[in-house]
Coordinates of C-alpha atoms in Angstrom, one line a residue:
M3 CA 0.0 0.0 0.0
G4 CA 1.1 3.6 -0.7
L5 CA 0.9 6.8 1.3
W6 CA -2.8 7.4 0.5
D7 CA -3.7 3.9 1.8
K8 CA -1.9 4.7 5.0
V9 CA -3.7 8.0 5.4
K10 CA -7.1 6.5 4.4
G11 CA -6.6 3.7 7.0
E12 CA -6.3 6.3 9.7
F13 CA -9.8 7.6 9.0
I14 CA -11.8 4.6 7.8
D15 CA -13.5 2.9 10.8
I16 CA -16.0 0.8 8.9
I17 CA -15.1 -2.8 8.1
E18 CA -17.5 -4.5 5.6
W19 CA -17.5 -6.6 2.4
L20 CA -19.9 -6.4 -0.6
D21 CA -19.3 -9.4 -2.9
D22 CA -19.9 -8.8 -6.6
S23 CA -17.8 -11.8 -7.9
R24 CA -20.3 -14.6 -7.3
D25 CA -17.4 -17.1 -6.9
T26 CA -15.4 -15.9 -3.9
I27 CA -15.7 -18.1 -0.8
V28 CA -13.2 -16.2 1.5
W29 CA -12.0 -12.6 1.2
R30 CA -9.5 -10.8 3.5
F31 CA -10.3 -7.2 4.4
P32 CA -7.4 -5.0 3.3
R33 CA -6.0 -2.6 5.9
Y34 CA -2.7 -0.9 6.1
Q35 CA -0.4 -3.0 8.3
N36 CA -3.6 -4.7 9.5
E37 CA -4.2 -1.9 12.1
I38 CA -7.8 -1.8 13.3
K39 CA -9.0 1.0 15.7
M40 CA -10.8 0.4 18.9
G41 CA -14.4 1.5 18.3
A42 CA -14.5 0.7 14.6
K43 CA -17.7 -0.5 13.1
L44 CA -17.9 -4.1 11.8
V45 CA -20.7 -4.9 9.4
V46 CA -21.4 -8.6 8.7
R47 CA -24.3 -9.2 6.3
E48 CA -26.5 -12.2 5.9
S49 CA -24.7 -15.1 4.3
Q50 CA -21.4 -13.8 5.8
V51 CA -19.2 -14.6 8.7
A52 CA -16.3 -12.4 9.9
V53 CA -13.3 -14.2 11.4
F54 CA -10.5 -12.3 13.2
V55 CA -7.0 -13.8 13.0
N56 CA -4.4 -12.5 15.4
E57 CA -0.7 -13.4 14.8
G58 CA -1.8 -16.5 12.8
Q59 CA -4.3 -17.7 15.5
I60 CA -8.1 -17.5 15.0
A61 CA -9.6 -15.3 17.6
D62 CA -13.2 -14.1 17.4
V63 CA -15.9 -15.1 14.9
F64 CA -18.8 -12.7 14.2
V65 CA -22.1 -13.7 12.8
P66 CA -24.4 -11.4 10.7
G67 CA -25.0 -8.0 12.4
T68 CA -23.3 -4.6 13.1
Y69 CA -20.7 -4.4 15.9
T70 CA -18.8 -1.7 17.6
L71 CA -15.4 -3.2 18.3
Q72 CA -14.9 -3.0 22.0
T73 CA -13.3 -5.3 24.6
Q74 CA -16.7 -6.6 25.7
N75 CA -17.6 -8.1 22.3
M76 CA -14.1 -9.4 21.6
P77 CA -13.3 -11.6 24.6
I78 CA -10.7 -13.8 22.9
L79 CA -8.9 -11.1 21.1
S80 CA -8.9 -8.9 24.2
T81 CA -7.4 -11.7 26.2
L82 CA -4.7 -12.3 23.6
K83 CA -3.8 -8.6 23.4
G84 CA -3.9 -7.7 27.1
W85 CA -4.4 -4.1 26.1
K86 CA -1.2 -3.0 27.8
Y87 CA -1.2 0.1 25.7
G88 CA -4.7 1.2 26.6
F89 CA -8.2 0.5 25.4
D90 CA -8.1 3.2 22.7
S91 CA -5.0 2.0 21.0
P92 CA -5.3 0.2 17.6
W93 CA -4.4 -3.4 17.3
K94 CA -3.2 -5.5 14.5
A95 CA -5.4 -8.3 13.3
E96 CA -6.6 -9.8 10.0
V97 CA -10.3 -9.9 9.2
Y98 CA -11.5 -12.7 6.9
Y99 CA -15.0 -12.6 5.5
V100 CA -16.4 -16.1 4.8
N101 CA -19.3 -16.5 2.4
T102 CA -21.8 -18.9 3.8
R103 CA -24.4 -18.9 1.0
Q104 CA -24.8 -21.8 -1.4
F105 CA -22.5 -21.9 -4.5
T106 CA -24.4 -23.5 -7.3
D107 CA -21.9 -23.2 -10.2
F108 CA -20.1 -26.4 -9.5
K109 CA -20.1 -29.0 -12.4
W110 CA -18.8 -32.6 -12.3
G111 CA -18.3 -35.3 -14.8
T112 CA -16.3 -38.6 -15.3
Q113 CA -13.3 -38.2 -17.5
N114 CA -13.0 -42.0 -17.7
P115 CA -15.8 -44.6 -17.7
V116 CA -16.9 -46.2 -14.4
M117 CA -17.1 -50.0 -14.5
M118 CA -20.0 -51.8 -12.9
R119 CA -21.7 -55.2 -13.2
D120 CA -25.2 -55.1 -14.6
P121 CA -27.6 -58.1 -14.2
E122 CA -28.8 -57.9 -17.8
F123 CA -25.8 -56.8 -19.8
G124 CA -22.9 -58.0 -17.6
M125 CA -19.9 -55.7 -17.4
V126 CA -20.7 -52.2 -18.6
R127 CA -18.9 -48.9 -18.7
L128 CA -20.8 -45.8 -17.6
R129 CA -20.2 -42.1 -17.9
A130 CA -22.1 -39.5 -15.9
F131 CA -22.2 -35.8 -15.4
G132 CA -24.2 -33.3 -13.4
A133 CA -23.9 -30.4 -10.9
Y134 CA -23.8 -29.8 -7.2
S135 CA -23.9 -27.0 -4.7
L136 CA -21.5 -26.2 -1.9
R137 CA -21.8 -24.3 1.4
V138 CA -19.4 -23.5 4.2
T139 CA -20.6 -24.7 7.6
D140 CA -17.5 -24.2 9.8
P141 CA -15.4 -21.1 8.8
E142 CA -12.6 -22.0 11.3
K143 CA -12.0 -25.4 9.8
L144 CA -12.1 -24.0 6.3
L145 CA -9.5 -21.4 7.1
K146 CA -7.2 -24.0 8.8
E147 CA -7.5 -26.8 6.2
L148 CA -8.0 -25.1 2.8
V149 CA -7.6 -21.3 2.8
G150 CA -4.5 -20.6 4.9
T151 CA -3.4 -17.0 4.1
D152 CA -5.0 -16.8 0.7
P153 CA -6.4 -13.2 0.4
Q154 CA -9.2 -14.4 -2.0
F155 CA -10.2 -18.0 -2.0
R156 CA -12.3 -18.8 -5.1
T157 CA -14.5 -21.8 -6.1
E158 CA -12.1 -22.7 -8.9
E159 CA -9.4 -23.5 -6.3
V160 CA -11.5 -26.3 -4.8
S161 CA -13.6 -27.5 -7.7
E162 CA -11.0 -30.1 -9.1
F163 CA -10.5 -31.6 -5.6
L164 CA -14.2 -32.0 -5.2
R165 CA -14.7 -33.5 -8.7
Q166 CA -12.1 -36.2 -7.9
L167 CA -13.8 -36.9 -4.6
I168 CA -17.2 -37.3 -6.4
V169 CA -15.8 -39.6 -9.1
G170 CA -14.2 -41.7 -6.4
H171 CA -17.5 -42.3 -4.6
L172 CA -19.7 -42.5 -7.8
G173 CA -18.7 -46.1 -8.7
S174 CA -19.4 -47.5 -5.3
A175 CA -22.7 -45.6 -5.1
L176 CA -23.9 -47.1 -8.4
A177 CA -22.8 -50.6 -7.5
A178 CA -24.3 -50.4 -4.0
A179 CA -27.6 -49.2 -5.5
G180 CA -28.0 -52.6 -7.3
I181 CA -30.1 -51.0 -10.0
P182 CA -30.0 -52.2 -13.6
V183 CA -28.6 -49.8 -16.2
L184 CA -31.9 -49.4 -18.0
D185 CA -33.6 -48.3 -14.7
L186 CA -30.9 -45.9 -13.5
A187 CA -32.7 -42.9 -15.1
A188 CA -35.6 -43.4 -12.8
Q189 CA -33.4 -43.6 -9.7
Q190 CA -31.0 -40.7 -10.4
L191 CA -32.7 -38.4 -7.8
T192 CA -32.4 -41.1 -5.1
I193 CA -28.8 -41.8 -5.9
G194 CA -27.9 -38.1 -6.0
T195 CA -29.5 -37.6 -2.5
K196 CA -27.4 -40.5 -1.1
L197 CA -24.2 -39.2 -2.7
A198 CA -24.8 -35.7 -1.2
G199 CA -25.0 -37.3 2.3
V200 CA -21.8 -39.4 1.7
L201 CA -19.9 -36.4 0.3
T202 CA -21.0 -34.1 3.2
Q203 CA -19.7 -36.7 5.7
E204 CA -16.4 -36.8 3.8
L205 CA -16.1 -33.0 3.8
V206 CA -16.9 -32.4 7.5
Q207 CA -13.2 -32.1 8.3
Y208 CA -12.9 -29.1 5.8
G209 CA -16.0 -27.3 7.2
I210 CA -17.9 -27.8 3.9
Q211 CA -21.2 -29.6 3.1
I212 CA -22.9 -30.6 -0.2
P213 CA -26.6 -29.5 0.2
K214 CA -27.6 -30.7 -3.3
F215 CA -26.1 -33.2 -5.7
I216 CA -27.7 -33.6 -9.2
I217 CA -27.0 -36.5 -11.6
E218 CA -28.0 -35.0 -15.0
N219 CA -27.2 -38.0 -17.2
I220 CA -25.8 -41.5 -17.0
S221 CA -24.8 -42.9 -20.4
L222 CA -23.4 -46.0 -22.0
P223 CA -20.6 -46.2 -24.6
P224 CA -21.8 -45.2 -28.1
E225 CA -21.5 -48.7 -29.5
V226 CA -23.7 -50.1 -26.7
E227 CA -26.3 -47.3 -27.2
E228 CA -26.4 -48.1 -31.0
A229 CA -27.1 -51.8 -30.2
L230 CA -29.9 -50.7 -27.8
D231 CA -31.4 -48.5 -30.5
K232 CA -31.5 -51.5 -32.9
R233 CA -33.1 -53.6 -30.2
T234 CA -35.7 -50.9 -29.5
S235 CA -36.4 -50.5 -33.3
M236 CA -37.1 -54.3 -33.5
G237 CA -39.5 -54.0 -30.6
V238 CA -41.3 -51.1 -32.2
L239 CA -41.7 -52.9 -35.5
G240 CA -43.3 -55.9 -33.9
N241 CA -44.1 -58.6 -36.5
L242 CA -41.2 -58.5 -38.9
D243 CA -43.2 -60.5 -41.5
Q244 CA -46.0 -58.0 -41.6
Y245 CA -43.4 -55.1 -41.7
S246 CA -41.7 -56.8 -44.7
K247 CA -45.0 -57.0 -46.6
F248 CA -45.7 -53.4 -45.7
Q249 CA -42.3 -52.3 -47.2
A250 CA -43.0 -54.3 -50.3
A251 CA -46.4 -52.6 -50.8
N252 CA -44.7 -49.2 -50.4
A253 CA -42.1 -50.2 -53.0
M254 CA -44.8 -51.3 -55.4
E255 CA -46.6 -47.9 -55.0
A256 CA -43.4 -46.0 -55.5
A257 CA -42.7 -48.0 -58.7
A258 CA -46.2 -47.4 -60.0
N259 CA -45.8 -43.6 -59.5
N260 CA -42.5 -43.6 -61.4
Q261 CA -43.2 -42.1 -64.9
G262 CA -40.2 -43.7 -66.5
G263 CA -40.4 -46.7 -68.9
A264 CA -38.7 -49.1 -66.4
G265 CA -41.0 -47.9 -63.6
E266 CA -44.1 -48.3 -65.7
G267 CA -43.1 -51.8 -66.8
F268 CA -42.2 -52.8 -63.3
G269 CA -45.4 -51.4 -61.8
L270 CA -47.5 -53.1 -64.5
G271 CA -45.9 -56.5 -64.0
L272 CA -46.3 -56.3 -60.2
G273 CA -49.9 -55.2 -60.6
M274 CA -50.7 -58.1 -63.0
A275 CA -49.0 -60.5 -60.6
A276 CA -51.0 -59.2 -57.6
A277 CA -54.2 -59.4 -59.6
Q278 CA -53.4 -63.0 -60.6
Q279 CA -52.8 -63.9 -57.0
I280 CA -56.1 -62.4 -55.9
A281 CA -58.0 -64.3 -58.7
N282 CA -56.3 -67.6 -57.6
S283 CA -57.3 -67.0 -54.0
M284 CA -60.9 -66.3 -55.0
N285 CA -61.1 -69.5 -57.2
A286 CA -59.7 -71.6 -54.4
A287 CA -62.3 -70.1 -52.0
Q288 CA -65.2 -70.9 -54.3
Q289 CA -64.1 -74.5 -55.1
P290 CA -65.8 -77.2 -52.9
Q291 CA -63.6 -79.4 -50.8
Q292 CA -62.9 -83.0 -51.9
P293 CA -63.6 -85.7 -49.3
Q294 CA -60.6 -87.7 -48.4
Y295 CA -60.9 -91.4 -48.8
P296 CA -58.1 -94.0 -48.5
Q297 CA -57.0 -95.4 -51.8
Q298 CA -56.9 -99.1 -52.6
G299 CA -56.4 -100.4 -56.1
G300 CA -57.3 -97.1 -57.6
Y301 CA -60.8 -96.9 -56.1
P302 CA -62.1 -94.7 -53.3
Q303 CA -62.7 -96.8 -50.3
Q304 CA -64.9 -96.5 -47.3
G305 CA -65.0 -99.2 -44.7
G306 CA -62.7 -101.4 -46.9
Y307 CA -65.2 -101.9 -49.8
P308 CA -65.6 -100.0 -53.1
Q309 CA -68.6 -97.7 -53.1
P310 CA -71.3 -98.1 -55.8
G311 CA -71.7 -95.4 -58.4
Y312 CA -68.0 -95.1 -59.2
P313 CA -66.6 -96.3 -62.5
Q314 CA -64.4 -99.3 -62.0
Q315 CA -61.4 -98.1 -64.1
P316 CA -58.1 -98.7 -62.4
G317 CA -55.9 -95.7 -62.2
Y318 CA -58.7 -93.1 -62.3
P319 CA -60.3 -91.5 -59.3
A320 CA -64.0 -92.1 -59.0
Q321 CA -66.4 -89.3 -59.9
Q322 CA -69.3 -88.4 -57.6
P323 CA -72.0 -85.8 -58.3
G324 CA -71.5 -82.6 -56.4
Y325 CA -67.7 -82.9 -56.3
A326 CA -65.3 -81.4 -58.9
P327 CA -61.8 -82.7 -59.6
Q328 CA -58.9 -80.8 -58.2
Q329 CA -57.9 -78.2 -60.8
P330 CA -54.2 -77.2 -61.1
P331 CA -53.5 -73.5 -60.4
A332 CA -53.3 -71.3 -63.4
A333 CA -49.8 -70.4 -64.3
A334 CA -48.9 -66.7 -64.0
P335 CA -47.8 -65.0 -67.3
P336 CA -44.1 -64.2 -67.6
P337 CA -43.0 -60.6 -66.9
I338 CA -43.3 -58.1 -69.8
P339 CA -40.0 -57.8 -71.6
Q340 CA -38.2 -54.6 -70.8
P341 CA -37.4 -52.3 -73.8
E342 CA -33.8 -51.8 -74.7
Q343 CA -32.0 -48.8 -73.3
W344 CA -29.2 -47.4 -75.4
F345 CA -26.8 -44.7 -74.5
A346 CA -24.8 -42.6 -77.0
A347 CA -21.8 -40.2 -76.8
I348 CA -23.2 -37.1 -78.5
N349 CA -21.0 -34.0 -78.6
G350 CA -18.6 -35.4 -76.0
A351 CA -21.4 -36.1 -73.4
Q352 CA -23.4 -39.2 -72.5
A353 CA -27.0 -39.0 -73.8
G354 CA -29.9 -41.4 -73.3
P355 CA -31.4 -43.8 -72.5
F356 CA -33.1 -44.3 -75.9
D357 CA -35.3 -47.2 -77.0
R358 CA -35.0 -48.5 -80.5
N359 CA -37.4 -46.0 -82.0
A360 CA -35.8 -43.0 -80.2
L361 CA -32.4 -44.2 -81.4
A362 CA -33.7 -44.3 -85.0
G363 CA -35.0 -40.8 -84.6
Q364 CA -31.5 -39.6 -83.5
V365 CA -30.0 -41.3 -86.5
Q366 CA -32.5 -39.6 -88.9
A367 CA -31.8 -36.3 -87.2
G368 CA -28.0 -36.7 -87.7
A369 CA -27.2 -36.6 -84.0
I370 CA -25.9 -40.2 -84.2
S371 CA -23.7 -41.4 -87.0
R372 CA -22.0 -44.6 -87.9
D373 CA -18.9 -43.4 -85.9
T374 CA -20.9 -42.4 -82.8
L375 CA -20.0 -44.5 -79.7
V376 CA -23.0 -46.4 -78.3
W377 CA -23.5 -48.8 -75.4
K378 CA -26.3 -50.8 -73.7
N379 CA -26.4 -53.3 -70.9
G380 CA -24.5 -56.5 -71.8
M381 CA -21.9 -54.8 -74.0
A382 CA -18.3 -55.0 -72.8
A383 CA -17.4 -51.4 -73.8
W384 CA -18.5 -48.4 -75.9
T385 CA -18.5 -49.3 -79.6
A386 CA -19.0 -47.4 -82.8
A387 CA -22.5 -47.7 -84.0
A388 CA -21.4 -49.1 -87.4
H389 CA -19.8 -52.1 -85.6
V390 CA -22.9 -53.1 -83.7
P391 CA -24.8 -55.7 -85.7
E392 CA -28.1 -54.8 -84.0
L393 CA -28.0 -51.2 -85.3
G394 CA -27.1 -52.0 -88.9
A395 CA -30.7 -51.7 -90.0
L396 CA -30.8 -48.1 -88.7
F397 CA -28.1 -46.9 -91.1
G398 CA -29.4 -48.9 -94.1
A399 CA -31.5 -46.0 -95.4
V400 CA -28.9 -43.3 -94.5
P401 CA -26.4 -42.7 -97.3
P402 CA -22.7 -42.7 -96.4
P403 CA -20.8 -39.4 -96.5
L404 CA -19.8 -38.1 -99.9
P405 CA -16.3 -38.9 -101.1
P406 CA -13.8 -36.0 -101.1
M407 CA -14.2 -33.9 -104.3
G408 CA -10.9 -33.5 -106.2

């Protein structure tokens, strides 16, 4: 401190602290050479405690209120000083303000997974993160164990120590809970409450408690979550056979809506096949059922004897009025042949596909010549049109180029 601080210290007789940092736990009141006058005003606000330290030894502790510093309200410090220089003489002492409100800006998380045994999945690795609050319950222990002579003790100075302490207790808390992984989300609040009590008991020696401990999320490794998503999808789909039929019906509808030649042919073929299947089902439903008789020597038998009214021709089943012979199912027509799809290299770019008529139109228009490279499915490589036997007829009516005039 400079000269102005020394002079200002002679006149200032109010000791107070207004915290605007939101993360300061302990703050030491600055005073030139730590001289405090007898009769000075000490202001301690709510959520604060003032601690007087004399020559490294904690003397008096003041709770919220306004005090006039006299010997009657400083019994310990008065005993230590002895006041051999008179009651109006200043004394040297350090004043530490301790913030006793809840600090809620603490976050925690597991850098490495926590191993635990699950009754359904076996050994699993879990990650978790969340938040917690901290409060000072014993300022004297806090000053002795953590603060020391630090003039401004902030939350960041203790957050890493607390995070490590939390992670150390998290694994045992999850294992002791005996809850399957899939049910942990429903028990996060209960586990957090138990952990808050365990951590508070651990921090009693430092004068700190954990009023609130929040588990925001407990997660599995990404590959395990992906497998669970697949398992959930199968459960949502239900009957896979019905789902496959539904997908096939959607594919048929999409093909029918396709305006291209291939889509139209595919949709028409599927539609005819479906209609044929429906007709076969209706015929089968309308046809009467044949009675079942044991066969012996080519005749229907009942009770071991041939029945009258049946022709006695070996090798042929007997006819009986009211019954029709079993008809073989009608064969479905073969699929409609797909039109050829030709591609051509026109002006250095691929054009098509063309069917045979469209290709002939390109030849007539002069866009495709005998030297134009063409290709269709089944050809090994692009080939000049004149060398493709299937296209010879297209160039029969087109005269070859004129010979050079000389």
